[in-house]
PDB file of C-alpha atoms in Angstrom:
ATOM      1  CA  ASP A   1      92.583  92.704 104.292  1.00  0.00           C
ATOM      2  CA  ALA A   2      95.562  92.953 102.082  1.00  0.00           C
ATOM      3  CA  GLY A   3      97.885  95.877 102.688  1.00  0.00           C
ATOM      4  CA  VAL A   4     100.012  97.972 100.370  1.00  0.00           C
ATOM      5  CA  ILE A   5     101.889  95.725  98.124  1.00  0.00           C
ATOM      6  CA  GLN A   6     105.224  96.527  96.624  1.00  0.00           C
ATOM      7  CA  SER A   7     107.420  94.591  94.085  1.00  0.00           C
ATOM      8  CA  PRO A   8     110.137  93.669  93.900  1.00  0.00           C
ATOM      9  CA  ARG A   9     111.147  93.391  97.453  1.00  0.00           C
ATOM     10  CA  HIS A  10     114.956  93.703  96.569  1.00  0.00           C
ATOM     11  CA  GLU A  11     116.449  94.939  93.213  1.00  0.00           C
ATOM     12  CA  VAL A  12     120.097  95.055  92.337  1.00  0.00           C
ATOM     13  CA  THR A  13     121.226  96.167  89.011  1.00  0.00           C
ATOM     14  CA  GLU A  14     124.033  97.820  87.336  1.00  0.00           C
ATOM     15  CA  MET A  15     124.166 101.654  86.878  1.00  0.00           C
ATOM     16  CA  GLY A  16     122.607 102.945  83.674  1.00  0.00           C
ATOM     17  CA  GLN A  17     119.976 100.516  83.673  1.00  0.00           C
ATOM     18  CA  GLU A  18     116.180 101.348  83.990  1.00  0.00           C
ATOM     19  CA  VAL A  19     114.514 100.419  87.088  1.00  0.00           C
ATOM     20  CA  THR A  20     110.645 100.075  87.582  1.00  0.00           C
ATOM     21  CA  LEU A  21     109.373  99.789  91.088  1.00  0.00           C
ATOM     22  CA  ARG A  22     105.646  98.675  91.544  1.00  0.00           C
ATOM     23  CA  CYS A  23     102.944  99.494  94.129  1.00  0.00           C
ATOM     24  CA  LYS A  24      99.260  98.200  94.466  1.00  0.00           C
ATOM     25  CA  PRO A  25      97.592 100.367  97.075  1.00  0.00           C
ATOM     26  CA  ILE A  26      94.898  99.363  99.462  1.00  0.00           C
ATOM     27  CA  SER A  27      91.638  98.964  97.734  1.00  0.00           C
ATOM     28  CA  GLY A  28      89.485 102.075  98.290  1.00  0.00           C
ATOM     29  CA  HIS A  29      92.089 104.346  99.265  1.00  0.00           C
ATOM     30  CA  ASN A  30      92.311 107.489  96.855  1.00  0.00           C
ATOM     31  CA  SER A  31      95.916 108.925  97.719  1.00  0.00           C
ATOM     32  CA  LEU A  32      99.235 107.251  96.990  1.00  0.00           C
ATOM     33  CA  PHE A  33     102.520 108.282  98.162  1.00  0.00           C
ATOM     34  CA  TRP A  34     106.138 107.466  97.031  1.00  0.00           C
ATOM     35  CA  TYR A  35     108.979 107.800  99.525  1.00  0.00           C
ATOM     36  CA  ARG A  36     112.735 107.073  99.633  1.00  0.00           C
ATOM     37  CA  GLN A  37     114.408 106.214 102.762  1.00  0.00           C
ATOM     38  CA  THR A  38     118.388 106.619 103.145  1.00  0.00           C
ATOM     39  CA  MET A  39     120.739 106.825 106.149  1.00  0.00           C
ATOM     40  CA  MET A  40     121.812 110.230 105.282  1.00  0.00           C
ATOM     41  CA  ARG A  41     118.648 111.682 104.270  1.00  0.00           C
ATOM     42  CA  GLY A  42     116.021 109.978 106.266  1.00  0.00           C
ATOM     43  CA  LEU A  43     112.453 109.553 104.735  1.00  0.00           C
ATOM     44  CA  GLU A  44     111.738 111.775 101.932  1.00  0.00           C
ATOM     45  CA  LEU A  45     108.584 112.431 100.214  1.00  0.00           C
ATOM     46  CA  LEU A  46     109.136 111.989  96.381  1.00  0.00           C
ATOM     47  CA  ILE A  47     105.584 112.397  94.901  1.00  0.00           C
ATOM     48  CA  TYR A  48     102.025 112.009  95.870  1.00  0.00           C
ATOM     49  CA  PHE A  49      98.687 111.269  93.854  1.00  0.00           C
ATOM     50  CA  ASN A  50      95.057 111.942  94.621  1.00  0.00           C
ATOM     51  CA  ASN A  51      92.606 110.144  92.441  1.00  0.00           C
ATOM     52  CA  ASN A  52      95.204 108.962  90.274  1.00  0.00           C
ATOM     53  CA  VAL A  53      96.414 112.603  89.568  1.00  0.00           C
ATOM     54  CA  PRO A  54      99.880 113.738  90.529  1.00  0.00           C
ATOM     55  CA  ILE A  55      99.436 116.585  93.065  1.00  0.00           C
ATOM     56  CA  ASP A  56     103.220 117.321  94.333  1.00  0.00           C
ATOM     57  CA  ASP A  57     106.067 115.973  92.614  1.00  0.00           C
ATOM     58  CA  SER A  58     108.506 118.482  94.066  1.00  0.00           C
ATOM     59  CA  GLY A  59     110.369 115.775  95.919  1.00  0.00           C
ATOM     60  CA  MET A  60     111.262 113.940  92.911  1.00  0.00           C
ATOM     61  CA  PRO A  61     115.090 114.518  92.654  1.00  0.00           C
ATOM     62  CA  GLU A  62     115.609 114.856  88.902  1.00  0.00           C
ATOM     63  CA  ASP A  63     114.361 114.126  85.447  1.00  0.00           C
ATOM     64  CA  ARG A  64     115.807 110.615  85.923  1.00  0.00           C
ATOM     65  CA  PHE A  65     112.874 109.881  88.103  1.00  0.00           C
ATOM     66  CA  SER A  66     109.235 109.537  86.997  1.00  0.00           C
ATOM     67  CA  ALA A  67     106.018 108.023  88.395  1.00  0.00           C
ATOM     68  CA  LYS A  68     102.657 107.106  87.099  1.00  0.00           C
ATOM     69  CA  MET A  69      99.345 105.937  88.415  1.00  0.00           C
ATOM     70  CA  PRO A  70      97.392 104.579  85.273  1.00  0.00           C
ATOM     71  CA  ASN A  71      94.572 103.422  87.658  1.00  0.00           C
ATOM     72  CA  ALA A  72      93.405 103.300  91.251  1.00  0.00           C
ATOM     73  CA  SER A  73      94.932 100.001  91.854  1.00  0.00           C
ATOM     74  CA  PHE A  74      98.386 100.305  90.565  1.00  0.00           C
ATOM     75  CA  SER A  75     101.442 102.758  90.513  1.00  0.00           C
ATOM     76  CA  THR A  76     104.850 102.793  89.200  1.00  0.00           C
ATOM     77  CA  LEU A  77     108.081 104.633  89.929  1.00  0.00           C
ATOM     78  CA  LYS A  78     110.672 104.507  87.311  1.00  0.00           C
ATOM     79  CA  ILE A  79     114.555 105.528  87.423  1.00  0.00           C
ATOM     80  CA  GLN A  80     116.129 105.844  84.085  1.00  0.00           C
ATOM     81  CA  PRO A  81     119.267 105.749  83.872  1.00  0.00           C
ATOM     82  CA  SER A  82     119.950 104.678  87.502  1.00  0.00           C
ATOM     83  CA  GLU A  83     122.904 105.866  89.226  1.00  0.00           C
ATOM     84  CA  PRO A  84     124.532 104.312  92.422  1.00  0.00           C
ATOM     85  CA  ARG A  85     123.277 107.377  94.682  1.00  0.00           C
ATOM     86  CA  ASP A  86     119.693 106.122  93.750  1.00  0.00           C
ATOM     87  CA  SER A  87     120.466 103.146  96.148  1.00  0.00           C
ATOM     88  CA  ALA A  88     117.808 103.248  98.879  1.00  0.00           C
ATOM     89  CA  VAL A  89     114.679 101.744 100.211  1.00  0.00           C
ATOM     90  CA  TYR A  90     111.581 103.069  98.340  1.00  0.00           C
ATOM     91  CA  PHE A  91     108.219 102.772 100.139  1.00  0.00           C
ATOM     92  CA  CYS A  92     104.905 103.176  98.633  1.00  0.00           C
ATOM     93  CA  ALA A  93     101.932 104.302 101.086  1.00  0.00           C
ATOM     94  CA  SER A  94      98.098 104.672 100.584  1.00  0.00           C
ATOM     95  CA  GLY A  95      95.638 106.546 102.368  1.00  0.00           C
ATOM     96  CA  TRP A  96      92.394 108.991 102.087  1.00  0.00           C
ATOM     97  CA  THR A  97      92.463 112.734 101.265  1.00  0.00           C
ATOM     98  CA  GLY A  98      92.109 114.872 104.159  1.00  0.00           C
ATOM     99  CA  GLY A  99      95.047 113.954 106.402  1.00  0.00           C
ATOM    100  CA  VAL A 100      92.703 112.412 109.059  1.00  0.00           C
ATOM    101  CA  GLU A 101      93.355 108.883 107.843  1.00  0.00           C
ATOM    102  CA  PRO A 102      96.886 107.727 108.381  1.00  0.00           C
ATOM    103  CA  GLN A 103      99.023 106.549 105.536  1.00  0.00           C
ATOM    104  CA  HIS A 104      99.464 102.846 105.165  1.00  0.00           C
ATOM    105  CA  PHE A 105     102.795 101.763 104.058  1.00  0.00           C
ATOM    106  CA  GLY A 106     104.472  98.863 102.135  1.00  0.00           C
ATOM    107  CA  ASP A 107     107.052  96.815 103.036  1.00  0.00           C
ATOM    108  CA  GLY A 108     109.431  98.703 100.738  1.00  0.00           C
ATOM    109  CA  THR A 109     111.727  97.685  97.837  1.00  0.00           C
ATOM    110  CA  ARG A 110     115.547  97.710  98.591  1.00  0.00           C
ATOM    111  CA  LEU A 111     117.156  98.987  95.533  1.00  0.00           C
ATOM    112  CA  SER A 112     120.891  98.714  95.101  1.00  0.00           C
ATOM    113  CA  ILE A 113     122.587 100.226  91.976  1.00  0.00           C
ATOM    114  CA  LEU A 114     126.090  98.667  91.551  1.00  0.00           C
TER     115      LEU A 114
ATOM    116  CA  ALA B   1     105.583 125.532 106.864  1.00  0.00           C
ATOM    117  CA  GLN B   2     105.225 122.534 109.139  1.00  0.00           C
ATOM    118  CA  SER B   3     108.386 120.829 110.761  1.00  0.00           C
ATOM    119  CA  VAL B   4     108.927 118.127 113.168  1.00  0.00           C
ATOM    120  CA  THR B   5     112.047 117.913 115.471  1.00  0.00           C
ATOM    121  CA  GLN B   6     112.864 114.501 117.066  1.00  0.00           C
ATOM    122  CA  LEU B   7     115.466 115.594 119.510  1.00  0.00           C
ATOM    123  CA  ASP B   8     116.868 112.197 120.288  1.00  0.00           C
ATOM    124  CA  SER B   9     118.516 110.296 117.508  1.00  0.00           C
ATOM    125  CA  GLN B  10     119.093 107.124 119.896  1.00  0.00           C
ATOM    126  CA  VAL B  11     117.644 106.140 123.099  1.00  0.00           C
ATOM    127  CA  PRO B  12     119.083 103.097 125.071  1.00  0.00           C
ATOM    128  CA  VAL B  13     117.138 101.763 127.566  1.00  0.00           C
ATOM    129  CA  PHE B  14     117.080  98.424 129.794  1.00  0.00           C
ATOM    130  CA  GLU B  15     113.882  96.145 129.516  1.00  0.00           C
ATOM    131  CA  GLU B  16     111.166  96.711 131.853  1.00  0.00           C
ATOM    132  CA  ALA B  17     112.286 100.470 132.294  1.00  0.00           C
ATOM    133  CA  PRO B  18     109.947 103.329 131.170  1.00  0.00           C
ATOM    134  CA  VAL B  19     110.751 105.298 128.168  1.00  0.00           C
ATOM    135  CA  GLU B  20     110.087 108.719 126.666  1.00  0.00           C
ATOM    136  CA  LEU B  21     110.646 109.621 123.036  1.00  0.00           C
ATOM    137  CA  ARG B  22     110.520 113.391 122.293  1.00  0.00           C
ATOM    138  CA  CYS B  23     108.781 115.190 119.550  1.00  0.00           C
ATOM    139  CA  ASN B  24     108.315 118.737 118.877  1.00  0.00           C
ATOM    140  CA  TYR B  25     106.335 120.289 115.929  1.00  0.00           C
ATOM    141  CA  SER B  26     105.878 123.843 114.441  1.00  0.00           C
ATOM    142  CA  SER B  27     102.720 124.791 112.452  1.00  0.00           C
ATOM    143  CA  SER B  28     100.781 127.764 111.833  1.00  0.00           C
ATOM    144  CA  VAL B  29      97.350 125.727 111.889  1.00  0.00           C
ATOM    145  CA  SER B  30      95.848 123.157 113.678  1.00  0.00           C
ATOM    146  CA  VAL B  31      97.581 119.793 113.127  1.00  0.00           C
ATOM    147  CA  TYR B  32      97.210 116.128 113.095  1.00  0.00           C
ATOM    148  CA  LEU B  33      99.908 114.037 114.804  1.00  0.00           C
ATOM    149  CA  PHE B  34     101.082 110.579 114.320  1.00  0.00           C
ATOM    150  CA  TRP B  35     103.715 108.142 115.624  1.00  0.00           C
ATOM    151  CA  TYR B  36     104.926 105.494 113.435  1.00  0.00           C
ATOM    152  CA  VAL B  37     107.333 102.518 114.197  1.00  0.00           C
ATOM    153  CA  GLN B  38     109.608 100.706 111.859  1.00  0.00           C
ATOM    154  CA  TYR B  39     110.904  97.449 112.483  1.00  0.00           C
ATOM    155  CA  PRO B  40     113.907  96.249 110.494  1.00  0.00           C
ATOM    156  CA  ASN B  41     113.081  95.264 107.031  1.00  0.00           C
ATOM    157  CA  GLN B  42     109.532  96.431 107.186  1.00  0.00           C
ATOM    158  CA  GLY B  43     107.522  99.551 106.494  1.00  0.00           C
ATOM    159  CA  LEU B  44     106.295 102.135 108.840  1.00  0.00           C
ATOM    160  CA  GLN B  45     103.384 101.031 111.137  1.00  0.00           C
ATOM    161  CA  LEU B  46     100.969 103.538 112.799  1.00  0.00           C
ATOM    162  CA  LEU B  47     101.385 103.422 116.476  1.00  0.00           C
ATOM    163  CA  LEU B  48      98.941 106.068 117.523  1.00  0.00           C
ATOM    164  CA  LYS B  49      97.347 109.256 116.248  1.00  0.00           C
ATOM    165  CA  TYR B  50      95.983 112.588 117.687  1.00  0.00           C
ATOM    166  CA  LEU B  51      93.348 114.316 115.633  1.00  0.00           C
ATOM    167  CA  SER B  52      91.382 116.284 118.214  1.00  0.00           C
ATOM    168  CA  GLY B  53      89.629 115.893 121.805  1.00  0.00           C
ATOM    169  CA  SER B  54      91.544 114.131 124.728  1.00  0.00           C
ATOM    170  CA  THR B  55      95.138 115.100 124.641  1.00  0.00           C
ATOM    171  CA  LEU B  56      96.205 111.656 125.815  1.00  0.00           C
ATOM    172  CA  VAL B  57      96.151 109.296 123.092  1.00  0.00           C
ATOM    173  CA  LYS B  58      96.568 105.488 123.621  1.00  0.00           C
ATOM    174  CA  GLY B  59      98.079 103.362 120.819  1.00  0.00           C
ATOM    175  CA  ILE B  60      99.035  99.841 120.203  1.00  0.00           C
ATOM    176  CA  ASN B  61     101.784  97.645 122.171  1.00  0.00           C
ATOM    177  CA  GLY B  62     101.258  99.749 125.328  1.00  0.00           C
ATOM    178  CA  PHE B  63     102.505 103.081 123.997  1.00  0.00           C
ATOM    179  CA  GLU B  64     100.776 106.599 124.566  1.00  0.00           C
ATOM    180  CA  ALA B  65     101.430 110.083 123.779  1.00  0.00           C
ATOM    181  CA  GLU B  66     100.364 113.247 125.036  1.00  0.00           C
ATOM    182  CA  PHE B  67      99.479 116.374 122.929  1.00  0.00           C
ATOM    183  CA  ASN B  68     100.599 119.671 124.455  1.00  0.00           C
ATOM    184  CA  LYS B  69      99.701 122.625 122.264  1.00  0.00           C
ATOM    185  CA  SER B  70     101.390 125.110 124.419  1.00  0.00           C
ATOM    186  CA  GLN B  71     104.786 123.352 124.241  1.00  0.00           C
ATOM    187  CA  THR B  72     104.100 122.096 120.730  1.00  0.00           C
ATOM    188  CA  SER B  73     105.082 118.600 121.620  1.00  0.00           C
ATOM    189  CA  PHE B  74     103.801 115.285 121.116  1.00  0.00           C
ATOM    190  CA  HIS B  75     106.143 112.894 123.270  1.00  0.00           C
ATOM    191  CA  LEU B  76     105.571 109.104 123.141  1.00  0.00           C
ATOM    192  CA  ARG B  77     106.007 107.052 126.304  1.00  0.00           C
ATOM    193  CA  LYS B  78     105.771 103.401 127.588  1.00  0.00           C
ATOM    194  CA  PRO B  79     105.879 102.573 131.141  1.00  0.00           C
ATOM    195  CA  SER B  80     107.774  99.347 130.818  1.00  0.00           C
ATOM    196  CA  VAL B  81     109.573  98.459 127.397  1.00  0.00           C
ATOM    197  CA  HIS B  82     110.338  94.935 125.868  1.00  0.00           C
ATOM    198  CA  ILE B  83     113.106  93.612 123.806  1.00  0.00           C
ATOM    199  CA  SER B  84     110.581  93.395 120.879  1.00  0.00           C
ATOM    200  CA  ASP B  85     110.011  97.149 121.091  1.00  0.00           C
ATOM    201  CA  THR B  86     113.572  97.804 119.628  1.00  0.00           C
ATOM    202  CA  ALA B  87     112.996  99.779 116.402  1.00  0.00           C
ATOM    203  CA  GLU B  88     113.078 103.126 114.827  1.00  0.00           C
ATOM    204  CA  TYR B  89     110.037 105.500 115.883  1.00  0.00           C
ATOM    205  CA  PHE B  90     108.911 108.464 113.663  1.00  0.00           C
ATOM    206  CA  CYS B  91     106.773 111.412 114.569  1.00  0.00           C
ATOM    207  CA  ALA B  92     104.864 112.885 111.891  1.00  0.00           C
ATOM    208  CA  VAL B  93     102.581 115.926 111.411  1.00  0.00           C
ATOM    209  CA  THR B  94     100.030 116.948 108.820  1.00  0.00           C
ATOM    210  CA  ASP B  95      96.810 119.289 108.670  1.00  0.00           C
ATOM    211  CA  TYR B  96      93.439 119.317 106.997  1.00  0.00           C
ATOM    212  CA  ASN B  97      94.967 121.685 103.832  1.00  0.00           C
ATOM    213  CA  THR B  98      97.157 118.811 102.820  1.00  0.00           C
ATOM    214  CA  ASP B  99      97.578 114.951 102.490  1.00  0.00           C
ATOM    215  CA  LYS B 100     101.313 115.302 102.991  1.00  0.00           C
ATOM    216  CA  LEU B 101     102.865 113.851 106.197  1.00  0.00           C
ATOM    217  CA  ILE B 102     106.028 115.638 107.514  1.00  0.00           C
ATOM    218  CA  PHE B 103     108.242 113.401 109.460  1.00  0.00           C
ATOM    219  CA  GLY B 104     110.908 113.744 111.940  1.00  0.00           C
ATOM    220  CA  THR B 105     114.190 112.397 111.509  1.00  0.00           C
ATOM    221  CA  GLY B 106     113.378 109.284 113.712  1.00  0.00           C
ATOM    222  CA  THR B 107     114.571 107.990 116.965  1.00  0.00           C
ATOM    223  CA  ARG B 108     116.235 104.618 117.530  1.00  0.00           C
ATOM    224  CA  LEU B 109     114.945 102.862 120.549  1.00  0.00           C
ATOM    225  CA  GLN B 110     117.419 100.099 121.601  1.00  0.00           C
ATOM    226  CA  VAL B 111     115.944  97.923 124.397  1.00  0.00           C
ATOM    227  CA  PHE B 112     118.817  95.846 126.280  1.00  0.00           C
ATOM    228  CA  PRO B 113     118.087  92.692 128.506  1.00  0.00           C
TER     229      PRO B 113
END
């Protein structure tokens, strides 16, 4: 079975540019999570969706960040405008509601903002 | 609110030695507990989980963990480590009220030959 697929794997861009990260969850999963990982702050939950609906976006750092899930098989995380402090590895994970099913992680997008 | 504490940020150990990575949690309700491993340039991969029942849980790659409710701990152990076990290990907690995983800050296991 295909796991969680993230694209691109690496992104390097200049500050001020719009960045869009993409995620395809595992087929059949109904929860999707976006995380950010940095050396300083560790692993942070940014937002999560249940059945395509955003449930908790309290981890989204500021209005420059937005996330959408237009259907069960696709989600995007957008940063506009990007800043150097947004440089991090961004992970997408999917799972089932209820907490019992462990989340499955993608391999991440390594984002560098120059 | 739930929280997870991983007491050791780094654990150096020689190959074939035993290892224990410590994890303590706090929660006001019954919890589900997980250990994940992250190899360089990869996402997190589930090692094992505790949902209920037997307090000793066995996972992949020879790892096991023991749930101790009285000490609110879920320590990860392996009797004999390999070089390939070098990675970052994360403990996480959740409960039936939420889908959110609360992660610890991670423990870097470095296995030396």
